[in-house]
Amino acid sequence: MGKIRHYVLPVFLLLMLACSPKQDPLEKVLSIREMGELATTEYTVTRIVKASDDKTWYKIGERKILMSVEATVKAGIDLRSVDADNITISGKSIRILLPPPKLISLKLPPEKIKVEYQEVGVLRQDFTNAERDALLAQAEAQINRDIEATGIFQTTEKNTRFVLTRFLQQLGYENIDISFNHSFLNQENR
């Protein structure tokens, strides 16, 4: 479901910057901020939305629609907010406290939106673009509401640990502890 993206080039370039001989160890580690929003997880989520206004008393005939929406959801960590207070270095050991994972993007590609079923009575008009757009907004709201239940944030933590552990190992650290500060969950909107 979730997958780690290939961030070899950005991590390689960052590693080259971090390995310059004149930087102190803390500054080398703080170079992770250059990654900005590091998206480490991408999920594809499908939602079905429907509409029906058959029960309207002044309209004669049925009108129903069923649409499937396949969204691409990316989650990651905003590394720009990491500062020296979030990092503890002791010899070959390092501890980093990262912000919690967040939703970075949610896209509904037009080619992934399909009308699965539509029934419009002869005395009724087709669904308008505005009505279809309202259904897409409903699907997006459902995805946002249910995103945490997919496990995307847990996968993002795992993938972020993987990427940053490899980076920190290249800097020479042997004991690496990466944790996430979830105390901001109530203050920030994921």
XYZ file of C-alpha atoms in Angstrom:
190
model
C 0.000 0.000 0.000
C 2.517 2.650 1.129
C 5.873 2.727 -0.523
C 9.106 4.551 -0.041
C 9.951 6.806 -2.936
C 13.386 6.965 -4.429
C 15.063 9.958 -2.836
C 18.585 8.903 -3.796
C 19.558 12.125 -5.602
C 18.324 14.603 -2.939
C 19.836 12.505 -0.145
C 23.098 12.138 -2.095
C 23.331 15.896 -2.694
C 22.489 16.578 0.929
C 25.132 14.085 2.014
C 27.732 15.876 -0.110
C 26.809 19.174 1.560
C 26.835 17.632 5.017
C 30.233 16.013 4.579
C 32.191 19.188 3.999
C 35.143 19.071 6.414
C 34.655 22.565 7.905
C 31.148 22.036 9.337
C 30.625 20.978 12.929
C 28.584 17.770 13.471
C 25.402 19.625 14.487
C 25.479 21.779 11.348
C 25.949 18.673 9.201
C 22.850 17.090 10.732
C 20.852 20.324 10.494
C 21.396 20.218 6.732
C 18.381 17.858 6.636
C 16.291 21.041 6.718
C 17.309 21.551 3.090
C 15.009 18.642 2.163
C 12.002 20.788 3.167
C 8.840 18.706 3.120
C 10.143 15.178 2.737
C 7.342 13.051 1.260
C 8.188 9.445 2.048
C 4.813 7.780 1.565
C 2.342 7.715 -1.295
C -0.985 5.899 -1.144
C -3.714 5.439 -3.684
C -7.154 5.692 -2.091
C -10.451 4.958 -3.819
C -13.802 6.349 -2.737
C -17.291 5.818 -4.106
C -19.733 8.721 -3.944
C -23.361 8.761 -4.940
C -26.227 11.153 -5.363
C -29.929 10.670 -5.831
C -32.800 13.114 -5.761
C -35.661 10.749 -6.603
C -37.639 11.728 -3.530
C -38.105 15.360 -4.528
C -41.883 15.748 -4.785
C -41.965 18.346 -7.541
C -39.653 16.470 -9.909
C -40.889 13.572 -11.976
C -38.545 10.702 -12.744
C -35.385 9.303 -11.258
C -31.933 10.794 -11.232
C -29.022 8.864 -9.722
C -25.262 8.863 -10.126
C -22.482 6.730 -8.709
C -18.872 7.876 -9.173
C -15.561 6.272 -8.241
C -12.662 8.540 -7.367
C -9.057 7.356 -7.132
C -6.910 9.835 -5.212
C -3.154 10.010 -4.797
C -2.223 10.922 -1.228
C 1.302 11.876 -0.143
C 2.452 12.183 3.458
C 5.748 13.249 4.900
C 7.643 15.309 7.411
C 8.364 19.036 7.314
C 12.088 19.007 8.058
C 12.354 22.808 7.843
C 11.142 23.049 11.450
C 13.969 20.906 12.864
C 16.381 23.005 14.917
C 19.341 22.470 17.239
C 16.987 21.916 20.219
C 15.625 18.813 18.451
C 19.034 17.149 18.120
C 21.248 15.577 20.786
C 24.705 14.339 19.770
C 27.040 12.346 21.991
C 30.008 10.820 20.187
C 28.649 8.280 17.685
C 25.123 8.514 19.135
C 22.423 10.865 17.942
C 18.830 11.505 18.922
C 16.504 13.542 16.705
C 12.988 14.685 17.539
C 10.997 15.313 14.355
C 7.612 16.953 13.844
C 4.714 14.538 13.326
C 3.899 13.273 9.839
C 1.382 15.296 7.896
C -0.583 15.152 4.697
C 1.472 16.889 2.018
C -0.820 16.500 -0.971
C -4.110 14.979 -2.017
C -4.750 14.878 -5.758
C -7.804 13.712 -7.666
C -6.501 13.169 -11.218
C -9.312 13.704 -13.740
C -8.450 10.462 -15.539
C -9.088 8.561 -12.278
C -12.638 9.895 -11.852
C -15.253 7.622 -13.374
C -19.012 7.595 -13.563
C -19.780 3.984 -12.682
C -23.546 4.263 -12.937
C -25.955 6.971 -13.963
C -29.695 6.898 -14.374
C -31.602 9.967 -15.506
C -35.327 9.869 -16.197
C -36.623 11.232 -19.499
C -38.178 14.247 -17.786
C -35.005 15.082 -15.869
C -31.766 16.848 -16.751
C -28.324 15.270 -16.516
C -26.121 16.016 -13.528
C -24.388 19.353 -14.046
C -20.655 19.913 -13.723
C -21.342 21.826 -10.499
C -23.202 18.809 -9.066
C -20.377 16.476 -10.091
C -17.832 18.862 -8.561
C -19.820 18.799 -5.316
C -19.582 14.996 -5.328
C -15.817 15.210 -5.858
C -15.570 17.644 -2.938
C -17.530 15.114 -0.872
C -15.052 12.368 -1.846
C -12.097 14.598 -0.945
C -13.654 15.387 2.439
C -14.188 11.654 3.084
C -10.557 10.916 2.258
C -9.316 13.714 4.526
C -11.582 12.541 7.341
C -10.503 8.893 7.057
C -6.825 9.342 6.130
C -5.446 8.444 9.540
C -7.286 5.100 9.496
C -5.286 4.068 6.412
C -2.079 3.879 8.472
C -0.316 6.353 6.189
C 1.196 8.314 9.086
C 2.673 5.197 10.702
C 4.139 4.194 7.340
C 5.508 7.712 6.910
C 7.274 7.498 10.270
C 8.802 4.155 9.301
C 9.921 5.411 5.866
C 11.303 8.660 7.288
C 13.303 6.716 9.878
C 14.703 4.578 7.052
C 15.769 7.547 4.894
C 17.242 9.585 7.746
C 18.958 6.585 9.357
C 20.827 5.917 6.103
C 21.802 9.584 5.921
C 23.005 9.654 9.549
C 24.934 6.405 9.118
C 26.805 8.020 6.222
C 27.734 10.824 8.613
C 29.275 8.214 10.929
C 26.587 7.776 13.585
C 26.137 4.257 14.938
C 23.404 4.668 17.566
C 20.502 6.503 15.974
C 17.233 7.330 17.731
C 14.597 9.089 15.631
C 11.306 9.948 17.305
C 8.329 12.127 16.452
C 6.817 14.924 18.517
C 3.101 14.153 18.541
C 2.301 16.876 21.062
C 1.632 19.207 18.135
C -1.181 17.045 16.755
C -3.874 19.100 18.456
C -2.258 22.380 17.405
C -1.542 21.622 13.769
C -3.942 20.502 11.100
C -2.649 17.390 9.389
